[in-house]
Short mmCIF file of C-alpha atoms in Angstrom, two decimals:
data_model
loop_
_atom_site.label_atom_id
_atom_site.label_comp_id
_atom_site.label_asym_id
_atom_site.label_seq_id
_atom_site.Cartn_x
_atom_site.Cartn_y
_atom_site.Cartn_z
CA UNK T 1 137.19 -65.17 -135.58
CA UNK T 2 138.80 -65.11 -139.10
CA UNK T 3 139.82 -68.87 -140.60
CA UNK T 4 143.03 -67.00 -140.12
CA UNK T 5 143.50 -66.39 -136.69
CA UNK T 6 141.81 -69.71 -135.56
CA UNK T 7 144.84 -71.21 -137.58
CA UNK T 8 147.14 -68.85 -135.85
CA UNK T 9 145.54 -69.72 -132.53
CA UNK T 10 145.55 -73.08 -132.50
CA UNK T 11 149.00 -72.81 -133.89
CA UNK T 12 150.49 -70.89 -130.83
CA UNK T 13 148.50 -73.58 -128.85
CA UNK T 14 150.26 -76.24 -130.17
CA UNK T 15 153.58 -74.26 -129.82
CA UNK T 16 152.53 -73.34 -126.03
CA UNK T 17 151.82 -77.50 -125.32
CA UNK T 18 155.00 -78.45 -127.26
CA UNK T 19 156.78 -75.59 -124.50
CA UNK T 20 155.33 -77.02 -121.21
CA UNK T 21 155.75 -80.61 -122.60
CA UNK T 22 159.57 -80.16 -122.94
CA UNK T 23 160.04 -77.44 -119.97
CA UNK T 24 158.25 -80.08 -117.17
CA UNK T 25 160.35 -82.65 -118.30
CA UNK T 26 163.56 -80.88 -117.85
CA UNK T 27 162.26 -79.11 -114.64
CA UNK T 28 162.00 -82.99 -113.50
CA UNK T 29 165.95 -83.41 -113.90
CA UNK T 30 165.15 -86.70 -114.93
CA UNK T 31 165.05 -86.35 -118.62
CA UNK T 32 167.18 -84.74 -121.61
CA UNK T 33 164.95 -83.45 -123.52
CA UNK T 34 165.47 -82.85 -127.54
CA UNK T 35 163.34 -81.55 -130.24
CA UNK T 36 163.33 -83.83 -133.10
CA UNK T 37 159.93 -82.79 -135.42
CA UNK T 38 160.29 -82.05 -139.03
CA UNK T 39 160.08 -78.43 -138.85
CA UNK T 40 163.15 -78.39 -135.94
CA UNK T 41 165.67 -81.06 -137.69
CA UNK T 42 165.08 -80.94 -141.11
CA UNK T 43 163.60 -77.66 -142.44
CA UNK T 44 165.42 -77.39 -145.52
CA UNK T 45 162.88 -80.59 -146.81
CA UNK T 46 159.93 -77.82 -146.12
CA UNK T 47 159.95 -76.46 -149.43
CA UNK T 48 163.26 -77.85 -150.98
CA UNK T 49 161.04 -81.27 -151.79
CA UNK T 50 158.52 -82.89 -153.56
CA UNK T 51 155.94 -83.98 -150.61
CA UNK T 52 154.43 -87.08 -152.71
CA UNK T 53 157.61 -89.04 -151.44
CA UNK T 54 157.23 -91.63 -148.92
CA UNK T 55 160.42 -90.78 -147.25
CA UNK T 56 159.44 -86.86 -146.85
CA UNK T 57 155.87 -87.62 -145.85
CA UNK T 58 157.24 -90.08 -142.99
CA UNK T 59 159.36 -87.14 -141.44
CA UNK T 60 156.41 -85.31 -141.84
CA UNK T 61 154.79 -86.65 -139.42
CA UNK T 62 158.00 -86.81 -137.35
CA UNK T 63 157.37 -87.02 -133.14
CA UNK T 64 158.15 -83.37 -131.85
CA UNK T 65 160.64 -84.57 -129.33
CA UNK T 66 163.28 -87.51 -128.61
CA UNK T 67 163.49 -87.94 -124.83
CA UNK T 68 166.04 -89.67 -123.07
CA UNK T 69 165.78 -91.05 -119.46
CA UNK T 70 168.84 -90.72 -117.67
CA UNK T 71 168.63 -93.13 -115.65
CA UNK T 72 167.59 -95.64 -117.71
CA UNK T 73 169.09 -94.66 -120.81
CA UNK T 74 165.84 -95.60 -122.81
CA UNK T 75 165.14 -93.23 -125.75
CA UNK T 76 161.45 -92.29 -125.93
CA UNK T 77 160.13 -91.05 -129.68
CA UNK T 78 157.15 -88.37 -128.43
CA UNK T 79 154.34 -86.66 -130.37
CA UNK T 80 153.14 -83.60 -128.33
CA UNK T 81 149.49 -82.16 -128.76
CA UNK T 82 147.10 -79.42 -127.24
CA UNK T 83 143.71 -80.35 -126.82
CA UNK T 84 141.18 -78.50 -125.13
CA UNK T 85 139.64 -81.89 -123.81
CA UNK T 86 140.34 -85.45 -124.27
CA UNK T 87 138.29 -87.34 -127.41
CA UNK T 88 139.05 -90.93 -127.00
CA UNK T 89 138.71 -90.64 -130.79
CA UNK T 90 140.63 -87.96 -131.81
CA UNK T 91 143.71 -89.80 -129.29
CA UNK T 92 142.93 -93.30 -131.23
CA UNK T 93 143.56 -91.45 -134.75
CA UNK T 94 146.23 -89.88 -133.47
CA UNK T 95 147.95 -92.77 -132.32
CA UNK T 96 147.36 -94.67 -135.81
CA UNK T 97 148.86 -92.25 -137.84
CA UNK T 98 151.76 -92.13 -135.80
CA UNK T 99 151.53 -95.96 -136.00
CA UNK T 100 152.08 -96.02 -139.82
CA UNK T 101 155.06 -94.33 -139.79
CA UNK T 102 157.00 -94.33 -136.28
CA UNK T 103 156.90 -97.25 -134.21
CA UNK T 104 157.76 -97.56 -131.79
CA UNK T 105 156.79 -93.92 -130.28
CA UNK T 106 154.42 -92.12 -127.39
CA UNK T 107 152.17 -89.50 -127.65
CA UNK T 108 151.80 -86.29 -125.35
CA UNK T 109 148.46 -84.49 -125.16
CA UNK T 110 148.34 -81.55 -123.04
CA UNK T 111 144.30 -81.03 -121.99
CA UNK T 112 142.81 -77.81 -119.45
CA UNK T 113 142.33 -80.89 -116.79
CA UNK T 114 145.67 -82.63 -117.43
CA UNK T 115 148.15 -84.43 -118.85
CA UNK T 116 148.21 -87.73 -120.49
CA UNK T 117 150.68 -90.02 -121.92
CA UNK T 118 151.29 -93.58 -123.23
CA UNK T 119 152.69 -95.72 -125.75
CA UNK T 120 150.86 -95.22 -129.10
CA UNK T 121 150.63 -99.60 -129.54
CA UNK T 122 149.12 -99.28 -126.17
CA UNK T 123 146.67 -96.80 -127.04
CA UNK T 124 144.86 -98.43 -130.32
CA UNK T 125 144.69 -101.88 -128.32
CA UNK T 126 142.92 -99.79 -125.50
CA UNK T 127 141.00 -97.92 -128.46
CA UNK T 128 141.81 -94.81 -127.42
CA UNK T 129 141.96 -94.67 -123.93
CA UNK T 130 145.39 -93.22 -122.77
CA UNK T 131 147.05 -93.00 -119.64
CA UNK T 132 147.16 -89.86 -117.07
CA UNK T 133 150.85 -88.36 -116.75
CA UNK T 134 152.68 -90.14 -113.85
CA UNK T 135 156.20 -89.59 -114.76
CA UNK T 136 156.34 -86.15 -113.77
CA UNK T 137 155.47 -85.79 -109.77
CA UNK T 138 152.04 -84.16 -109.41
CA UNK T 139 153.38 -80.67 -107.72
CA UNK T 140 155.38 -80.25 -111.08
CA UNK T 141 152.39 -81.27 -113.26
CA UNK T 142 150.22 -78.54 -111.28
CA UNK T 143 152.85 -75.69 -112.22
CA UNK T 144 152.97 -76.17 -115.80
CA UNK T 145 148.82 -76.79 -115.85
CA UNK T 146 148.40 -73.46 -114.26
CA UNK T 147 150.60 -71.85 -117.17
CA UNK T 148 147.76 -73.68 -120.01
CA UNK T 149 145.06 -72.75 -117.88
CA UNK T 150 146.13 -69.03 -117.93
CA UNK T 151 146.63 -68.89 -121.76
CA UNK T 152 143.00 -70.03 -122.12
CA UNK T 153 141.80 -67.77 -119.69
CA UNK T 154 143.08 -65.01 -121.76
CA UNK T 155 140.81 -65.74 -124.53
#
């Protein structure tokens, strides 16, 4: 496959995991769910600035998606990625570079065997490890799994 269409592929990927992320956790009816990444709030800075500037590079790196708990009322900063399988190491440099720039904030990584989810301080004292999904019941999880599972399959 072309440099090209790996890019593109993994790109879609991403765009699929960011789509079940936010989809499962309004199917929950539990959550408002709203997209917050660079690209989705502030696309004029895209090629309007210079990207050497502190300020532009931390909304760079922006969390995809602002999530609110309604019953709680607790705002949630999340980072959303697609991973074929879960590297402990990949998650722990993850984590640190959303560390540097937006913390407090959770990351989101949508594997073929699951979902997973924790707090990003939590994750680089627990060097990579992170958490299985449990906010989402398991029935719901299964759904939306089936959907990633199907995209791969179509490879």
């Amino acid at each position: 496959m072309s440099d090209n269409l790996s890019f593109t592929r993994n790109l879609v990927k991403g765009r699929i995991a960011e789509t079940i992320f936010a989809q499962m956790f309004r199917d929950s009816g539990q959550y408002t769910v709203l997209e917050f990444g660079y690209e989705k709030v502030v696309p004029q800075l895209v090629g309007n600035c210079d990207h050497n500037n502190p300020v532009i590079e931390s909304l760079r790196v922006a969390p995809d998606f602002a999530v609110i708990d309604q019953e709680t009322k607790e705002v949630r900063l999340i980072e959303v990625k697609y991973r074929a399988r879960l590297d402990i190491n990949n998650v722990l440099d993850c984590a640190r570079k959303m560390h540097a720039s937006w913390n407090p904030s959770y990351l989101f990584i949508a594997t073929l065997d699951g979902f997973y989810f924790d707090e990003i301080s939590k994750i680089i004292i627990e060097d990579g490890n992170i958490s299985r999904l449990t906010s989402i019941p398991d029935e719901t999880q299964s759904k939306y799994l089936q959907i990633l599972i199907n995209f791969e399959d179509q490879r």
